[in-house]
XYZ file of C-alpha atoms in Angstrom:
656
model
C -7.745 -30.167 1.889
C -8.628 -28.014 -0.271
C -11.577 -25.219 -1.402
C -13.482 -24.606 -4.552
C -12.616 -22.014 -6.823
C -16.154 -19.930 -7.556
C -18.600 -21.472 -5.164
C -18.008 -18.723 -2.570
C -17.675 -15.521 -2.450
C -14.752 -14.381 -0.104
C -15.941 -10.698 1.202
C -12.337 -8.773 1.577
C -11.239 -6.536 4.389
C -8.312 -4.668 2.842
C -7.048 -2.733 5.250
C -7.278 1.295 3.529
C -11.197 1.141 4.053
C -12.441 -0.604 6.622
C -14.429 -3.820 7.434
C -16.783 -5.531 5.739
C -18.610 -6.271 9.887
C -18.797 -2.756 10.145
C -22.167 -1.401 11.309
C -23.491 1.222 9.433
C -25.966 3.312 11.845
C -22.835 5.603 11.749
C -22.556 7.226 8.796
C -18.770 7.768 7.004
C -17.839 11.156 6.236
C -14.753 12.000 4.162
C -12.505 13.421 5.761
C -9.686 15.838 5.071
C -5.825 14.542 4.036
C -3.590 15.488 6.621
C -1.408 17.063 3.963
C -1.504 18.374 0.733
C 1.591 18.721 -1.885
C 3.378 22.549 -1.309
C 6.718 23.511 -2.152
C 9.790 23.827 0.239
C 9.314 26.987 0.857
C 5.784 25.879 2.909
C 6.207 23.452 4.640
C 2.530 23.544 6.368
C -0.528 20.849 6.466
C -3.940 20.605 5.273
C -5.131 21.075 8.982
C -2.890 24.120 9.689
C 0.275 22.798 10.584
C 3.621 22.850 9.997
C 6.070 19.141 8.763
C 9.340 17.759 7.836
C 9.427 14.940 5.403
C 12.168 11.951 7.282
C 12.593 8.943 5.186
C 10.295 9.488 3.184
C 7.309 9.354 5.576
C 5.967 12.884 6.490
C 5.948 14.202 10.103
C 4.339 17.543 11.865
C 6.890 19.937 13.429
C 4.485 20.770 16.697
C 5.232 20.050 20.460
C 3.063 18.332 22.544
C 0.735 21.062 23.980
C -0.106 22.386 20.574
C -1.228 18.703 19.125
C -3.656 18.268 22.361
C -4.284 21.920 21.454
C -5.323 20.466 17.533
C -7.212 17.670 18.728
C -9.298 19.241 21.305
C -10.090 22.381 19.378
C -10.369 20.093 16.288
C -13.004 18.108 18.677
C -14.734 21.238 19.865
C -15.539 21.493 15.917
C -17.328 18.227 15.840
C -14.164 16.951 13.540
C -12.465 13.070 14.221
C -9.625 12.006 13.289
C -6.334 9.955 13.511
C -2.520 10.352 15.590
C -0.126 8.555 14.656
C 2.800 9.125 16.666
C 5.736 6.895 14.549
C 8.908 5.213 16.215
C 12.237 4.399 14.768
C 10.790 0.908 14.672
C 8.147 2.462 12.387
C 9.790 4.106 10.071
C 11.521 0.501 9.129
C 8.395 -0.982 8.443
C 6.761 1.969 5.860
C 10.388 0.881 3.774
C 8.321 -2.909 3.101
C 5.066 -2.233 3.294
C 3.285 0.086 1.609
C 0.027 -1.128 3.603
C 1.295 0.308 6.683
C 2.977 3.367 4.867
C -0.274 3.584 2.970
C -2.225 4.584 7.295
C 0.641 6.726 8.215
C 0.438 8.715 5.348
C -3.326 9.115 5.150
C -3.380 9.975 9.294
C -4.210 13.565 10.057
C -1.291 14.174 12.830
C 1.794 11.900 12.591
C 4.404 13.232 15.766
C 7.562 11.459 16.294
C 7.699 9.296 19.225
C 12.179 8.645 19.380
C 14.546 10.485 19.723
C 16.257 9.117 16.878
C 13.487 10.208 14.491
C 14.382 13.917 16.076
C 18.191 13.392 16.305
C 17.989 12.470 12.893
C 14.948 16.179 11.817
C 18.242 17.983 13.401
C 20.882 16.595 11.607
C 19.158 16.969 8.223
C 18.765 20.642 9.131
C 14.863 20.422 8.960
C 14.781 20.067 13.076
C 11.550 18.710 14.696
C 10.334 20.578 18.260
C 10.708 17.217 20.416
C 9.483 14.004 20.945
C 5.702 13.284 21.124
C 5.350 9.319 22.850
C 1.667 8.042 23.027
C 2.556 6.995 26.618
C 2.545 10.975 27.143
C 0.116 12.234 25.014
C -2.559 9.551 26.990
C -2.084 11.018 29.970
C -1.851 14.764 28.631
C -5.143 14.081 26.101
C -7.197 12.994 28.629
C -6.073 16.087 30.965
C -7.200 18.250 28.416
C -10.698 16.312 27.692
C -11.178 16.567 30.783
C -10.869 20.370 30.645
C -13.229 20.302 27.480
C -15.987 17.894 28.063
C -14.876 14.957 25.933
C -14.593 11.618 26.483
C -12.469 8.509 27.380
C -12.484 4.973 25.758
C -9.901 2.344 26.730
C -9.400 -0.600 23.975
C -6.903 -3.008 24.559
C -4.247 -4.128 27.094
C -3.548 -6.571 29.107
C -6.289 -7.925 30.983
C -7.048 -5.457 34.066
C -4.501 -2.641 32.976
C -6.840 -1.092 31.273
C -8.959 -0.930 34.573
C -6.257 -0.135 36.304
C -4.837 2.380 34.027
C -8.486 4.751 33.591
C -8.532 4.616 37.326
C -5.449 6.206 37.272
C -6.706 8.880 34.889
C -9.647 9.941 36.609
C -7.745 9.715 40.190
C -4.937 12.474 37.826
C -7.786 14.368 36.075
C -11.065 13.802 38.650
C -13.349 15.639 35.914
C -12.601 13.128 32.990
C -14.751 11.051 31.581
C -14.287 8.197 30.380
C -17.078 5.885 28.591
C -16.481 2.378 28.248
C -13.352 0.400 28.686
C -13.121 -2.628 26.617
C -10.367 -5.524 26.357
C -11.123 -8.492 23.925
C -9.399 -11.438 23.658
C -6.635 -12.480 21.643
C -6.939 -13.139 18.340
C -10.429 -11.448 18.533
C -9.970 -9.671 14.905
C -9.662 -13.267 13.008
C -12.966 -13.805 14.695
C -15.949 -12.456 14.015
C -18.409 -12.036 17.129
C -15.515 -10.929 18.940
C -14.942 -7.804 16.236
C -19.149 -7.337 16.223
C -18.625 -7.080 20.661
C -16.197 -4.192 19.563
C -17.610 -2.089 17.225
C -20.579 -2.326 19.369
C -18.896 -1.165 22.388
C -17.480 1.660 20.668
C -20.754 2.529 19.065
C -22.344 1.877 22.736
C -20.195 4.835 24.380
C -19.815 7.759 21.575
C -16.710 8.459 22.711
C -14.419 11.135 21.821
C -10.839 9.787 22.208
C -10.116 6.224 21.561
C -6.874 4.925 23.007
C -5.837 1.319 21.270
C -3.242 -0.508 23.111
C -2.700 -3.800 21.501
C 0.679 -2.982 20.462
C 2.566 -1.959 16.574
C 1.042 -2.477 13.529
C -1.697 -4.589 14.731
C -3.531 -1.575 16.389
C -2.701 1.050 13.182
C -5.192 -1.315 11.183
C -7.585 -1.801 13.425
C -8.360 1.880 13.610
C -8.094 2.484 10.093
C -10.143 -0.089 10.346
C -13.289 -0.096 12.627
C -12.256 3.740 13.244
C -15.123 4.735 9.874
C -18.286 3.617 13.335
C -16.709 7.101 15.292
C -16.046 9.207 12.023
C -16.390 12.120 14.730
C -13.471 10.736 17.667
C -9.772 11.260 18.033
C -7.958 7.856 17.156
C -4.386 6.832 18.600
C -2.320 3.904 19.107
C -1.068 3.820 22.489
C 1.214 0.526 22.530
C 1.899 -0.167 26.430
C 0.360 2.751 27.705
C -2.220 1.512 29.674
C 0.867 -1.209 31.208
C 2.792 1.798 32.130
C -0.564 3.811 34.154
C -1.426 1.188 36.510
C 2.146 0.348 37.094
C 2.299 -3.945 35.675
C 5.512 -2.055 33.058
C 7.634 0.073 34.897
C 8.868 2.912 32.565
C 12.051 4.294 31.898
C 13.016 7.427 34.224
C 13.081 11.059 32.314
C 16.156 11.129 32.294
C 17.245 8.829 30.182
C 13.723 9.780 28.334
C 15.490 13.089 27.288
C 18.858 11.944 26.482
C 16.970 9.010 23.510
C 17.566 5.564 26.039
C 14.126 4.858 26.856
C 14.518 1.785 24.258
C 17.970 0.074 26.819
C 15.450 0.668 29.664
C 12.893 -1.644 28.137
C 15.649 -3.728 26.720
C 16.942 -4.343 30.140
C 12.750 -5.733 30.672
C 12.550 -7.747 28.103
C 15.924 -8.357 26.227
C 14.554 -12.221 24.176
C 11.628 -9.899 23.600
C 13.511 -6.584 22.747
C 17.292 -7.988 21.501
C 16.298 -8.931 18.030
C 14.195 -5.967 17.334
C 16.586 -3.524 18.766
C 19.902 -4.802 18.418
C 19.957 -6.934 15.099
C 17.471 -4.674 12.866
C 16.992 -1.292 14.798
C 21.050 -0.343 15.412
C 21.829 -0.925 12.375
C 18.451 0.368 10.637
C 19.262 3.987 13.326
C 22.981 4.072 11.494
C 21.673 4.105 8.198
C 18.936 6.999 8.853
C 21.424 8.851 10.518
C 23.470 8.862 7.834
C 20.446 9.256 5.040
C 19.968 12.753 7.410
C 23.000 13.569 6.814
C 23.366 13.533 3.369
C 19.748 14.911 2.738
C 21.295 18.442 4.767
C 23.679 18.596 3.217
C 21.905 20.512 -0.179
C 20.734 22.731 3.042
C 24.434 23.805 4.167
C 25.982 24.994 0.488
C 24.659 27.979 -1.642
C 21.598 27.826 -3.760
C 22.332 28.021 -7.161
C 19.449 28.642 -10.415
C 19.037 25.497 -12.028
C 20.175 25.801 -15.883
C 17.208 24.864 -18.475
C 16.565 21.431 -18.858
C 16.743 20.298 -22.311
C 14.115 19.149 -24.985
C 13.036 15.125 -25.272
C 12.905 14.967 -28.860
C 14.712 16.521 -32.419
C 11.744 17.387 -34.630
C 14.332 17.598 -37.342
C 14.134 13.999 -36.494
C 11.167 13.032 -37.298
C 11.018 10.628 -40.089
C 14.030 10.770 -40.485
C 15.826 9.860 -37.947
C 15.859 5.489 -38.100
C 13.725 5.215 -40.882
C 10.458 4.373 -39.318
C 9.311 8.083 -37.877
C 10.461 7.465 -34.789
C 12.489 10.372 -32.934
C 16.179 10.944 -32.032
C 16.344 11.587 -28.214
C 18.774 13.978 -27.930
C 19.515 17.696 -26.406
C 18.560 20.475 -29.063
C 19.069 24.273 -28.419
C 16.238 26.029 -26.548
C 15.631 28.471 -28.723
C 14.323 26.067 -31.512
C 10.969 25.378 -31.670
C 9.254 22.403 -30.238
C 6.575 20.390 -31.926
C 3.436 21.242 -30.108
C 1.729 18.014 -29.262
C -1.675 17.383 -30.077
C -4.388 18.130 -28.464
C -7.610 17.825 -30.932
C -8.681 13.888 -30.761
C -11.557 14.323 -28.424
C -10.846 12.688 -25.264
C -14.064 10.482 -24.611
C -13.633 9.565 -21.391
C -15.847 9.644 -18.381
C -14.329 11.896 -15.415
C -16.688 10.350 -12.307
C -15.277 12.778 -9.630
C -17.755 12.213 -5.965
C -18.564 15.754 -5.225
C -16.305 16.094 -2.305
C -13.320 15.496 -4.317
C -12.436 19.066 -5.221
C -11.519 19.566 -2.406
C -8.342 16.480 -2.311
C -10.633 14.538 0.319
C -8.345 11.525 -0.203
C -5.128 11.565 -1.781
C -3.165 14.741 -3.394
C -3.623 14.717 -6.497
C -4.884 10.628 -6.791
C -8.428 12.223 -7.409
C -7.482 13.251 -10.785
C -6.369 9.070 -11.645
C -8.735 8.649 -15.300
C -7.452 4.844 -15.598
C -6.368 1.639 -14.656
C -4.173 0.998 -17.548
C -3.242 -2.985 -17.654
C -1.228 -3.816 -21.063
C -1.600 -7.361 -21.625
C 1.217 -7.726 -24.360
C 3.443 -9.890 -22.439
C 0.511 -11.933 -21.781
C 1.659 -14.099 -25.272
C 1.689 -17.295 -26.494
C 3.974 -18.819 -23.517
C 3.692 -22.712 -22.795
C 1.770 -21.567 -19.596
C -1.476 -20.721 -22.073
C -0.583 -22.856 -24.193
C -1.495 -25.479 -22.102
C -4.715 -24.296 -20.065
C -6.110 -23.200 -23.366
C -6.500 -19.315 -21.943
C -5.479 -16.437 -21.652
C -3.338 -16.648 -18.207
C -4.930 -13.729 -16.872
C -7.717 -16.232 -16.259
C -5.806 -18.611 -14.299
C -7.644 -18.185 -10.113
C -6.549 -16.474 -7.001
C -8.093 -18.255 -4.540
C -11.646 -19.294 -4.326
C -13.166 -15.117 -5.458
C -11.313 -15.176 -8.183
C -8.618 -15.292 -11.262
C -6.510 -12.550 -11.635
C -7.997 -10.329 -14.199
C -10.705 -10.129 -11.295
C -8.010 -9.453 -8.891
C -7.608 -6.592 -11.244
C -10.737 -5.371 -10.886
C -10.862 -5.537 -7.113
C -8.214 -3.861 -6.765
C -9.615 -0.904 -9.316
C -12.414 -0.884 -6.806
C -10.988 -0.408 -3.692
C -8.806 2.394 -5.650
C -11.773 4.075 -6.713
C -12.808 4.318 -3.484
C -9.902 5.389 -1.701
C -9.168 7.885 -4.223
C -13.259 9.125 -4.187
C -14.107 8.504 -6.960
C -17.337 7.167 -7.894
C -15.330 4.446 -10.546
C -12.222 4.295 -12.306
C -12.375 2.632 -15.967
C -9.854 -0.549 -16.126
C -8.655 -0.408 -19.631
C -6.752 -3.808 -20.287
C -4.569 -3.405 -23.658
C -4.153 -6.980 -25.199
C -1.991 -7.619 -27.987
C -3.139 -9.456 -31.723
C -2.041 -12.735 -30.481
C -3.316 -13.117 -27.128
C -6.217 -14.716 -26.008
C -8.599 -12.267 -25.164
C -9.351 -13.168 -20.624
C -12.622 -13.934 -20.351
C -12.697 -14.238 -17.127
C -14.499 -10.964 -14.972
C -17.039 -11.340 -12.859
C -21.007 -10.026 -13.974
C -20.664 -7.603 -11.351
C -17.559 -6.097 -13.193
C -19.590 -4.868 -16.204
C -19.929 -2.024 -17.338
C -16.150 -0.647 -15.480
C -13.828 -2.085 -18.112
C -13.485 -2.756 -21.268
C -10.863 -5.120 -23.271
C -8.636 -3.576 -25.695
C -7.214 -5.180 -28.729
C -3.736 -2.502 -29.678
C -3.923 -0.310 -32.562
C -0.581 -1.277 -33.890
C 1.147 -4.322 -33.806
C 4.485 -2.992 -33.264
C 4.226 0.100 -31.070
C 5.827 -1.226 -27.760
C 4.658 -0.218 -24.511
C 5.563 3.867 -25.143
C 3.698 3.572 -28.162
C 0.820 2.219 -26.526
C 0.486 4.461 -23.571
C 0.835 7.265 -25.732
C -1.993 6.331 -28.133
C -3.777 6.408 -24.633
C -2.669 9.452 -23.286
C -4.759 11.289 -26.351
C -7.974 9.672 -24.285
C -6.880 12.571 -21.377
C -5.347 15.845 -20.242
C -2.474 17.403 -19.704
C -3.060 16.630 -15.917
C -5.042 13.697 -16.097
C -3.592 10.523 -14.559
C -2.977 7.417 -15.328
C -2.293 4.418 -13.087
C 0.084 1.444 -15.645
C 0.637 -2.179 -14.811
C 1.630 -5.027 -15.760
C -1.088 -7.364 -16.163
C 0.296 -10.365 -15.695
C 1.176 -10.569 -11.969
C 0.139 -11.043 -8.396
C -0.182 -8.014 -6.515
C 1.131 -9.134 -3.045
C 0.274 -5.629 -1.480
C -3.126 -3.981 -1.854
C -2.961 -1.417 -5.633
C -4.216 2.008 -3.692
C -1.390 1.332 -0.904
C 0.919 1.186 -3.828
C -0.758 4.209 -5.330
C -0.259 6.594 -2.598
C 2.808 5.705 -2.505
C 3.252 6.451 -5.825
C 1.578 9.354 -5.333
C 3.751 10.969 -2.344
C 6.408 10.769 -4.134
C 5.594 14.102 -6.507
C 6.896 12.884 -9.524
C 5.497 13.250 -12.919
C 5.851 9.523 -13.358
C 6.525 7.656 -10.536
C 7.521 4.595 -10.742
C 8.493 1.357 -8.483
C 12.128 -0.509 -8.290
C 12.583 -3.298 -6.730
C 15.893 -4.011 -5.395
C 15.715 -7.807 -4.639
C 15.568 -7.620 -9.427
C 12.002 -8.175 -9.542
C 10.407 -6.170 -12.273
C 7.335 -4.401 -10.543
C 5.536 -2.838 -13.857
C 3.143 -0.454 -12.132
C 4.167 3.797 -12.581
C 2.060 6.242 -11.847
C 2.053 8.807 -14.998
C 0.066 12.595 -15.948
C -0.701 11.952 -19.207
C 1.361 14.907 -20.069
C 4.254 13.236 -20.281
C 3.062 10.798 -22.647
C 3.085 13.567 -25.246
C 6.143 13.887 -26.004
C 6.975 10.326 -27.240
C 6.304 10.055 -31.657
C 3.602 9.567 -32.091
C 4.012 6.489 -35.340
C 7.216 4.169 -34.974
C 8.146 1.426 -32.379
C 8.955 3.565 -28.483
C 9.802 1.396 -26.247
C 8.604 3.005 -22.664
C 11.663 1.194 -19.785
C 14.031 1.488 -22.772
C 13.527 4.875 -24.893
C 10.884 7.008 -23.149
C 11.417 7.230 -19.432
C 14.876 8.244 -20.623
C 13.680 10.729 -22.434
C 10.710 11.492 -20.364
C 13.109 12.248 -17.363
C 14.693 15.259 -18.956
C 12.070 17.073 -19.043
C 9.680 15.625 -16.207
C 10.536 14.918 -13.204
C 11.184 10.995 -12.928
C 10.777 9.258 -9.552
C 11.114 6.215 -8.549
C 10.148 4.766 -4.875
C 12.719 1.705 -4.093
C 11.248 -0.896 -2.568
C 13.323 -4.042 -0.691
C 9.812 -6.561 -1.633
C 8.392 -7.366 -4.697
C 4.959 -5.618 -4.743
C 3.589 -7.713 -6.720
C 5.067 -11.218 -8.481
C 4.776 -11.799 -12.565
C 3.361 -14.737 -14.404
C 4.378 -15.874 -16.858
C 5.387 -19.841 -16.186
C 4.741 -22.950 -14.140
C 7.233 -22.669 -11.673
C 6.140 -18.750 -11.604
C 2.100 -19.353 -10.881
C 2.830 -21.083 -8.205
C 5.197 -19.347 -6.344
C 3.422 -16.386 -6.608
C 0.302 -18.204 -5.457
C 2.253 -19.713 -2.317
C 3.211 -16.134 -1.039
C -0.279 -14.768 -1.896
C -1.907 -17.210 0.543
C 1.315 -17.042 2.757
C 0.829 -13.989 3.576
C -2.980 -14.108 3.873
C -2.400 -16.406 6.914
C 0.233 -14.452 8.476
C 2.953 -16.353 7.383
C 6.094 -14.791 5.612
C 7.617 -15.388 2.703
C 10.572 -18.171 2.858
C 13.752 -15.495 2.985
C 16.802 -18.998 1.807
C 16.249 -20.149 -1.702
C 17.258 -23.163 -0.953
C 14.631 -24.038 2.776
C 12.380 -25.991 2.324
C 8.802 -26.189 3.920
C 5.954 -28.692 2.689
C 3.424 -27.358 4.650
C 0.168 -26.744 1.667
C -0.312 -22.797 1.478
C -3.083 -23.486 -0.926
C -5.353 -26.134 -3.233
C -7.463 -24.536 -6.047
C -10.003 -26.387 -8.212
C -11.991 -24.471 -10.069
C -16.340 -26.385 -10.579
C -16.491 -28.584 -13.186
C -13.995 -29.719 -12.135
C -13.653 -33.423 -10.625
C -11.487 -34.630 -7.341
C -12.104 -37.028 -4.859
C -11.865 -36.164 -1.414
C -9.266 -39.281 -0.499
C -6.958 -37.060 -3.352
C -4.172 -34.956 -1.631
C -3.771 -31.708 -3.206
C -0.821 -29.697 -2.930
C -0.308 -26.441 -3.859
C -1.496 -27.177 -7.231
C -4.118 -26.158 -9.438
C -7.066 -28.042 -10.690
C -9.068 -26.321 -14.102
C -12.363 -27.398 -15.647
C -12.347 -30.076 -16.896
C -9.441 -31.999 -14.732
C -9.315 -34.836 -12.995
C -8.268 -36.351 -10.130
C -8.969 -39.498 -8.110
C -8.304 -41.071 -5.516
C -5.525 -41.302 -3.818
C -3.161 -39.081 -6.155
C -1.201 -36.760 -4.940
C -0.812 -33.937 -6.727
C 2.316 -31.437 -5.607
C 3.005 -27.902 -7.608
C 1.261 -28.602 -10.564
C -1.673 -27.613 -12.674
C -3.852 -30.453 -13.746
C -5.293 -28.342 -17.316
C -8.775 -29.472 -19.477
C -8.508 -32.898 -19.802
C -5.669 -33.879 -18.010
C -6.302 -37.208 -15.270
C -4.356 -37.655 -12.093
C -5.582 -41.022 -11.849
C -5.914 -43.138 -8.699
C -2.180 -43.337 -6.460
C -0.077 -41.891 -8.981
C 1.421 -39.181 -8.427
C 1.854 -35.163 -10.407
C 4.640 -33.327 -9.012
C 5.931 -29.975 -10.689
C 4.471 -30.405 -14.274
C 1.303 -29.402 -16.079
C -0.729 -32.819 -16.274
C -2.474 -32.281 -19.723
C -4.723 -34.410 -21.899
C -3.084 -37.948 -22.836
C -0.487 -36.724 -20.438
């Protein structure tokens, strides 16, 4: 009925960096990134392949023949990688799923599988040479592998289709070596024994190329989860391609593929399954993609004009006499007037822990310059919720493995690994009226420190300006509001922000919910006054934007949910646990869903096995007797729900 918080340690499986089940017999080798930040005049990836950007995704502008030759050349050199073939549905998913977005960004090669992407690239005047479908690549890559003596492995597909597809490929290419075939049962990714069988088959076969036919996004997540067991292989998700080769599913004629009508052929074959995807959401998104491509193409049709220098942010004359508290007044000024020089004299004691391979940018464009995760606890001040629980909001449990604070520390550890850092220091900033969080697990000792704000009247901008003195101009800090439960991995959020290439990059939610996460270059914070109150959102950001690039990443779905009230906390936990269970969030605010999503009981609480705890939290010292019903509530220390009584949408505290 419920899980006891703190009794077991759940080993997290992060979609960005692999699985707990992967064997260590084959050592993972760091791979260079697919792309690096380059000026528009040189759209070349670090792999040497040209790229364009479409709807926020970078695509390699190459032909199928060039793609195949590049993969084979990399195999000959002993280098593995991931080849991804996004279509219109992939681009739509990237707009609402940061984890999937990050998987595409970290792929070695990304080519367009879909004529709408090719059309959009032409409309925005950055044309892709051709469509490259995964269903074509399985044949051309297999032919190339046969020529150069490389082996292939077929993973997934409907029962019997992988064997039939392998037979067809070998008939076409007599020299092709099929290293292995494995068709796991439905739901295998949730079964540890089945996952171990998949990994064992791959490790035993040691193939050069692995074709994964599980459908998107399942195949992309699986590839990212297990590819480290074969770091020298190339991986490609091919969807329904095994069935195409086997003849179980008829592929559209060549003329329909060339004219972009293959989707219509598929719709006629499977109307019930594909109508919503292609018609209800696909067509509107396709039209939106074309209109955005047309808008992006307009500047390329117009003559370029020399940009004017941006005005300075702060008038030196305003220091000390603008508003009486030492805060500088923000306004334009003559560029010939001298500016206040930033103060670089403050020592920078934070150690830079870089892995040996990071200097070459092995994991991301600039996340190797990340120096700290700064958690702002200023919003965690006294509320009814904190008063009732008698502790910091950050010490509230999220699941049976840890508190909100512990989850931030876990996310920081995963982000450090993703960015190639030995460690990412976490600085928890708490104001003078907030209780200090104390729930950090011993395993995180030495990775964080809890600090009181130096001044009670500095504002968020002022606090960040003070912290920036510890870092160099080009150092990055990731700033987040601490009192929230993340819905996306922090590594995925940071990667997406990094791709915006801004001096300050932040998340904006279309539904109006605050994100409270931004990636900041420390040089921008030098422009904030060293004294006085400065609000980051209302004062500092508009000023910074006058001189530096402030980029906004628009997100349809919240990356994190704030925890301020009882309703906030329970709602955030429901969404967090529903997503973990694979259930979508309820889109209708009036809909009722009585299925429980979670029940958390801290060690030191007493809950009778006959009690019903539904979407509720029982803290240490709380009591729930047999037959009691607790729904969307918190049982606080000293609180008790007696036999056959109920508590719904409320705090139950001592004496209540």
